[in-house]
């Protein structure tokens, strides 16, 4: 932890370098600079609106944000400042996150039916609260009531 009275800024040269390192360690490649820059501002509590062409990596903003947040929670000493993030961060997103190695739970009409028919029956919303689940994928036709 830094003894400096100023909070650590991710939108700085040090923060950018830290986020590049965390993302590259997890993904095996270095994300675009604009992704890291946007994520750094978001980690500092700023809102982000990314307008880029199709296929340019908008989903990467969310993937990298979650990877860095989870890494900071696992390794808080790697961050020179205080961390103020949820203990078990979760995002509701699309299947690309699974390719990035983030554990996922899929909730759709098929999984709801299977959960209800299993013995004992499984409550998918309780399963979604397990700390290892980082991504919840919902189908538009999924029943959102209790399972």
PDB file of C-alpha atoms in Angstrom:
ATOM      1  CA  UNK A   1       0.000   0.000   0.000  1.00  0.00           C
ATOM      2  CA  UNK A   2       1.202   3.452  -0.758  1.00  0.00           C
ATOM      3  CA  UNK A   3       1.825   5.847   2.075  1.00  0.00           C
ATOM      4  CA  UNK A   4       1.009   8.692  -0.316  1.00  0.00           C
ATOM      5  CA  UNK A   5      -2.106  10.636   0.681  1.00  0.00           C
ATOM      6  CA  UNK A   6      -3.331  10.662  -2.932  1.00  0.00           C
ATOM      7  CA  UNK A   7      -5.317   7.620  -4.092  1.00  0.00           C
ATOM      8  CA  UNK A   8      -3.793   5.424  -6.800  1.00  0.00           C
ATOM      9  CA  UNK A   9      -4.978   6.369 -10.284  1.00  0.00           C
ATOM     10  CA  UNK A  10      -5.301   3.599 -12.822  1.00  0.00           C
ATOM     11  CA  UNK A  11      -5.530   6.250 -15.570  1.00  0.00           C
ATOM     12  CA  UNK A  12      -1.815   6.974 -15.145  1.00  0.00           C
ATOM     13  CA  UNK A  13       1.386   5.537 -16.581  1.00  0.00           C
ATOM     14  CA  UNK A  14       1.779   3.201 -13.554  1.00  0.00           C
ATOM     15  CA  UNK A  15      -1.875   2.139 -13.637  1.00  0.00           C
ATOM     16  CA  UNK A  16      -1.756   1.519 -17.367  1.00  0.00           C
ATOM     17  CA  UNK A  17       1.358  -0.626 -17.002  1.00  0.00           C
ATOM     18  CA  UNK A  18      -0.198  -2.609 -14.132  1.00  0.00           C
ATOM     19  CA  UNK A  19      -3.391  -3.272 -16.122  1.00  0.00           C
ATOM     20  CA  UNK A  20      -1.440  -4.283 -19.241  1.00  0.00           C
ATOM     21  CA  UNK A  21       0.521  -6.783 -17.127  1.00  0.00           C
ATOM     22  CA  UNK A  22      -2.579  -8.281 -15.458  1.00  0.00           C
ATOM     23  CA  UNK A  23      -4.439  -8.596 -18.772  1.00  0.00           C
ATOM     24  CA  UNK A  24      -1.487 -10.113 -20.609  1.00  0.00           C
ATOM     25  CA  UNK A  25      -0.850 -12.604 -17.779  1.00  0.00           C
ATOM     26  CA  UNK A  26      -4.449 -13.873 -17.988  1.00  0.00           C
ATOM     27  CA  UNK A  27      -5.103 -13.607 -21.736  1.00  0.00           C
ATOM     28  CA  UNK A  28      -1.680 -14.524 -23.101  1.00  0.00           C
ATOM     29  CA  UNK A  29      -1.598 -11.404 -25.280  1.00  0.00           C
ATOM     30  CA  UNK A  30      -1.551  -7.662 -24.750  1.00  0.00           C
ATOM     31  CA  UNK A  31      -4.943  -6.021 -25.423  1.00  0.00           C
ATOM     32  CA  UNK A  32      -5.189  -2.862 -27.532  1.00  0.00           C
ATOM     33  CA  UNK A  33      -3.959   0.284 -25.801  1.00  0.00           C
ATOM     34  CA  UNK A  34      -7.395   1.912 -26.148  1.00  0.00           C
ATOM     35  CA  UNK A  35      -8.963  -1.013 -24.256  1.00  0.00           C
ATOM     36  CA  UNK A  36      -6.506  -0.677 -21.381  1.00  0.00           C
ATOM     37  CA  UNK A  37      -6.942   3.104 -21.364  1.00  0.00           C
ATOM     38  CA  UNK A  38     -10.736   2.780 -21.162  1.00  0.00           C
ATOM     39  CA  UNK A  39     -10.556   0.106 -18.467  1.00  0.00           C
ATOM     40  CA  UNK A  40      -8.153   2.247 -16.413  1.00  0.00           C
ATOM     41  CA  UNK A  41     -10.614   5.146 -16.432  1.00  0.00           C
ATOM     42  CA  UNK A  42     -13.438   2.775 -15.469  1.00  0.00           C
ATOM     43  CA  UNK A  43     -11.370   1.378 -12.573  1.00  0.00           C
ATOM     44  CA  UNK A  44     -11.022   4.978 -11.382  1.00  0.00           C
ATOM     45  CA  UNK A  45     -14.827   5.199 -11.210  1.00  0.00           C
ATOM     46  CA  UNK A  46     -15.426   7.029 -14.478  1.00  0.00           C
ATOM     47  CA  UNK A  47     -18.104   6.005 -16.987  1.00  0.00           C
ATOM     48  CA  UNK A  48     -17.037   4.662 -20.380  1.00  0.00           C
ATOM     49  CA  UNK A  49     -18.749   4.932 -23.743  1.00  0.00           C
ATOM     50  CA  UNK A  50     -16.808   3.075 -26.450  1.00  0.00           C
ATOM     51  CA  UNK A  51     -17.794   3.611 -30.054  1.00  0.00           C
ATOM     52  CA  UNK A  52     -15.622   1.533 -32.359  1.00  0.00           C
ATOM     53  CA  UNK A  53     -16.232  -0.481 -35.544  1.00  0.00           C
ATOM     54  CA  UNK A  54     -17.678  -3.997 -35.469  1.00  0.00           C
ATOM     55  CA  UNK A  55     -15.019  -6.532 -34.556  1.00  0.00           C
ATOM     56  CA  UNK A  56     -12.644  -3.966 -33.048  1.00  0.00           C
ATOM     57  CA  UNK A  57     -12.858  -5.306 -29.504  1.00  0.00           C
ATOM     58  CA  UNK A  58     -15.679  -3.606 -27.607  1.00  0.00           C
ATOM     59  CA  UNK A  59     -16.294  -6.836 -25.700  1.00  0.00           C
ATOM     60  CA  UNK A  60     -12.636  -6.707 -24.674  1.00  0.00           C
ATOM     61  CA  UNK A  61     -13.393  -3.683 -22.484  1.00  0.00           C
ATOM     62  CA  UNK A  62     -15.682  -5.809 -20.325  1.00  0.00           C
ATOM     63  CA  UNK A  63     -13.447  -8.886 -20.357  1.00  0.00           C
ATOM     64  CA  UNK A  64     -10.325  -6.956 -19.398  1.00  0.00           C
ATOM     65  CA  UNK A  65     -12.205  -4.920 -16.772  1.00  0.00           C
ATOM     66  CA  UNK A  66     -13.428  -8.084 -15.051  1.00  0.00           C
ATOM     67  CA  UNK A  67     -10.040  -9.818 -15.335  1.00  0.00           C
ATOM     68  CA  UNK A  68      -8.244  -6.874 -13.752  1.00  0.00           C
ATOM     69  CA  UNK A  69     -10.856  -6.456 -11.023  1.00  0.00           C
ATOM     70  CA  UNK A  70     -10.641 -10.168 -10.115  1.00  0.00           C
ATOM     71  CA  UNK A  71      -6.832 -10.066 -10.198  1.00  0.00           C
ATOM     72  CA  UNK A  72      -6.773  -7.032  -7.885  1.00  0.00           C
ATOM     73  CA  UNK A  73      -9.106  -8.806  -5.468  1.00  0.00           C
ATOM     74  CA  UNK A  74      -6.878 -11.914  -5.446  1.00  0.00           C
ATOM     75  CA  UNK A  75      -3.633  -9.942  -5.244  1.00  0.00           C
ATOM     76  CA  UNK A  76      -4.397  -6.637  -3.479  1.00  0.00           C
ATOM     77  CA  UNK A  77      -0.727  -6.086  -2.597  1.00  0.00           C
ATOM     78  CA  UNK A  78       0.017  -5.696  -6.325  1.00  0.00           C
ATOM     79  CA  UNK A  79      -1.970  -2.450  -6.288  1.00  0.00           C
ATOM     80  CA  UNK A  80      -0.369   0.525  -4.558  1.00  0.00           C
ATOM     81  CA  UNK A  81      -3.762   1.923  -3.511  1.00  0.00           C
ATOM     82  CA  UNK A  82      -6.900   0.838  -1.716  1.00  0.00           C
ATOM     83  CA  UNK A  83      -9.288  -1.406  -3.646  1.00  0.00           C
ATOM     84  CA  UNK A  84     -13.020  -0.686  -3.524  1.00  0.00           C
ATOM     85  CA  UNK A  85     -14.654  -3.412  -5.633  1.00  0.00           C
ATOM     86  CA  UNK A  86     -17.303  -6.034  -4.938  1.00  0.00           C
ATOM     87  CA  UNK A  87     -15.871  -9.183  -3.323  1.00  0.00           C
ATOM     88  CA  UNK A  88     -17.451 -11.421  -5.974  1.00  0.00           C
ATOM     89  CA  UNK A  89     -17.850  -9.366  -9.160  1.00  0.00           C
ATOM     90  CA  UNK A  90     -20.226 -10.761 -11.787  1.00  0.00           C
ATOM     91  CA  UNK A  91     -21.312  -9.509 -15.211  1.00  0.00           C
ATOM     92  CA  UNK A  92     -24.236 -10.639 -17.319  1.00  0.00           C
ATOM     93  CA  UNK A  93     -22.815 -10.918 -20.823  1.00  0.00           C
ATOM     94  CA  UNK A  94     -22.341 -13.011 -23.958  1.00  0.00           C
ATOM     95  CA  UNK A  95     -20.435 -16.302 -24.514  1.00  0.00           C
ATOM     96  CA  UNK A  96     -17.128 -14.679 -25.582  1.00  0.00           C
ATOM     97  CA  UNK A  97     -16.273 -14.403 -21.903  1.00  0.00           C
ATOM     98  CA  UNK A  98     -15.975 -18.175 -21.560  1.00  0.00           C
ATOM     99  CA  UNK A  99     -13.193 -18.169 -24.172  1.00  0.00           C
ATOM    100  CA  UNK A 100     -11.294 -15.754 -21.934  1.00  0.00           C
ATOM    101  CA  UNK A 101     -11.274 -18.317 -19.104  1.00  0.00           C
ATOM    102  CA  UNK A 102     -13.972 -16.702 -16.955  1.00  0.00           C
ATOM    103  CA  UNK A 103     -16.297 -19.275 -15.359  1.00  0.00           C
ATOM    104  CA  UNK A 104     -19.874 -18.974 -16.541  1.00  0.00           C
ATOM    105  CA  UNK A 105     -23.379 -20.140 -15.735  1.00  0.00           C
ATOM    106  CA  UNK A 106     -25.883 -20.293 -18.571  1.00  0.00           C
ATOM    107  CA  UNK A 107     -29.527 -19.719 -17.711  1.00  0.00           C
ATOM    108  CA  UNK A 108     -32.007 -20.425 -20.500  1.00  0.00           C
ATOM    109  CA  UNK A 109     -35.180 -22.477 -20.910  1.00  0.00           C
ATOM    110  CA  UNK A 110     -33.171 -25.712 -21.312  1.00  0.00           C
ATOM    111  CA  UNK A 111     -31.016 -25.225 -18.223  1.00  0.00           C
ATOM    112  CA  UNK A 112     -34.026 -24.090 -16.185  1.00  0.00           C
ATOM    113  CA  UNK A 113     -35.911 -27.278 -17.160  1.00  0.00           C
ATOM    114  CA  UNK A 114     -32.931 -29.495 -16.381  1.00  0.00           C
ATOM    115  CA  UNK A 115     -32.418 -27.791 -13.006  1.00  0.00           C
ATOM    116  CA  UNK A 116     -36.086 -28.224 -12.067  1.00  0.00           C
ATOM    117  CA  UNK A 117     -36.092 -31.910 -13.039  1.00  0.00           C
ATOM    118  CA  UNK A 118     -32.867 -32.824 -11.263  1.00  0.00           C
ATOM    119  CA  UNK A 119     -33.093 -34.514  -7.859  1.00  0.00           C
ATOM    120  CA  UNK A 120     -32.606 -32.658  -5.716  1.00  0.00           C
ATOM    121  CA  UNK A 121     -33.700 -29.736  -7.832  1.00  0.00           C
ATOM    122  CA  UNK A 122     -31.192 -26.949  -8.391  1.00  0.00           C
ATOM    123  CA  UNK A 123     -31.893 -23.260  -7.932  1.00  0.00           C
ATOM    124  CA  UNK A 124     -29.872 -21.616 -10.715  1.00  0.00           C
ATOM    125  CA  UNK A 125     -30.003 -18.224  -8.996  1.00  0.00           C
ATOM    126  CA  UNK A 126     -28.366 -19.722  -5.906  1.00  0.00           C
ATOM    127  CA  UNK A 127     -25.807 -21.385  -8.185  1.00  0.00           C
ATOM    128  CA  UNK A 128     -25.129 -17.960  -9.726  1.00  0.00           C
ATOM    129  CA  UNK A 129     -24.159 -16.621  -6.292  1.00  0.00           C
ATOM    130  CA  UNK A 130     -21.211 -19.031  -5.990  1.00  0.00           C
ATOM    131  CA  UNK A 131     -18.019 -16.922  -5.871  1.00  0.00           C
ATOM    132  CA  UNK A 132     -16.371 -18.856  -8.716  1.00  0.00           C
ATOM    133  CA  UNK A 133     -19.119 -17.831 -11.161  1.00  0.00           C
ATOM    134  CA  UNK A 134     -17.914 -14.663 -12.892  1.00  0.00           C
ATOM    135  CA  UNK A 135     -20.290 -14.600 -15.877  1.00  0.00           C
ATOM    136  CA  UNK A 136     -24.031 -15.229 -16.091  1.00  0.00           C
ATOM    137  CA  UNK A 137     -25.358 -15.766 -19.587  1.00  0.00           C
ATOM    138  CA  UNK A 138     -29.106 -15.248 -19.917  1.00  0.00           C
ATOM    139  CA  UNK A 139     -31.197 -16.238 -22.878  1.00  0.00           C
ATOM    140  CA  UNK A 140     -33.917 -13.730 -23.754  1.00  0.00           C
ATOM    141  CA  UNK A 141     -36.468 -16.516 -23.340  1.00  0.00           C
ATOM    142  CA  UNK A 142     -35.183 -17.658 -19.955  1.00  0.00           C
ATOM    143  CA  UNK A 143     -37.759 -17.635 -17.217  1.00  0.00           C
ATOM    144  CA  UNK A 144     -36.511 -15.122 -14.700  1.00  0.00           C
ATOM    145  CA  UNK A 145     -38.570 -16.417 -11.768  1.00  0.00           C
ATOM    146  CA  UNK A 146     -37.306 -18.935  -9.257  1.00  0.00           C
ATOM    147  CA  UNK A 147     -35.961 -22.170 -10.711  1.00  0.00           C
TER     148      UNK A 147
END
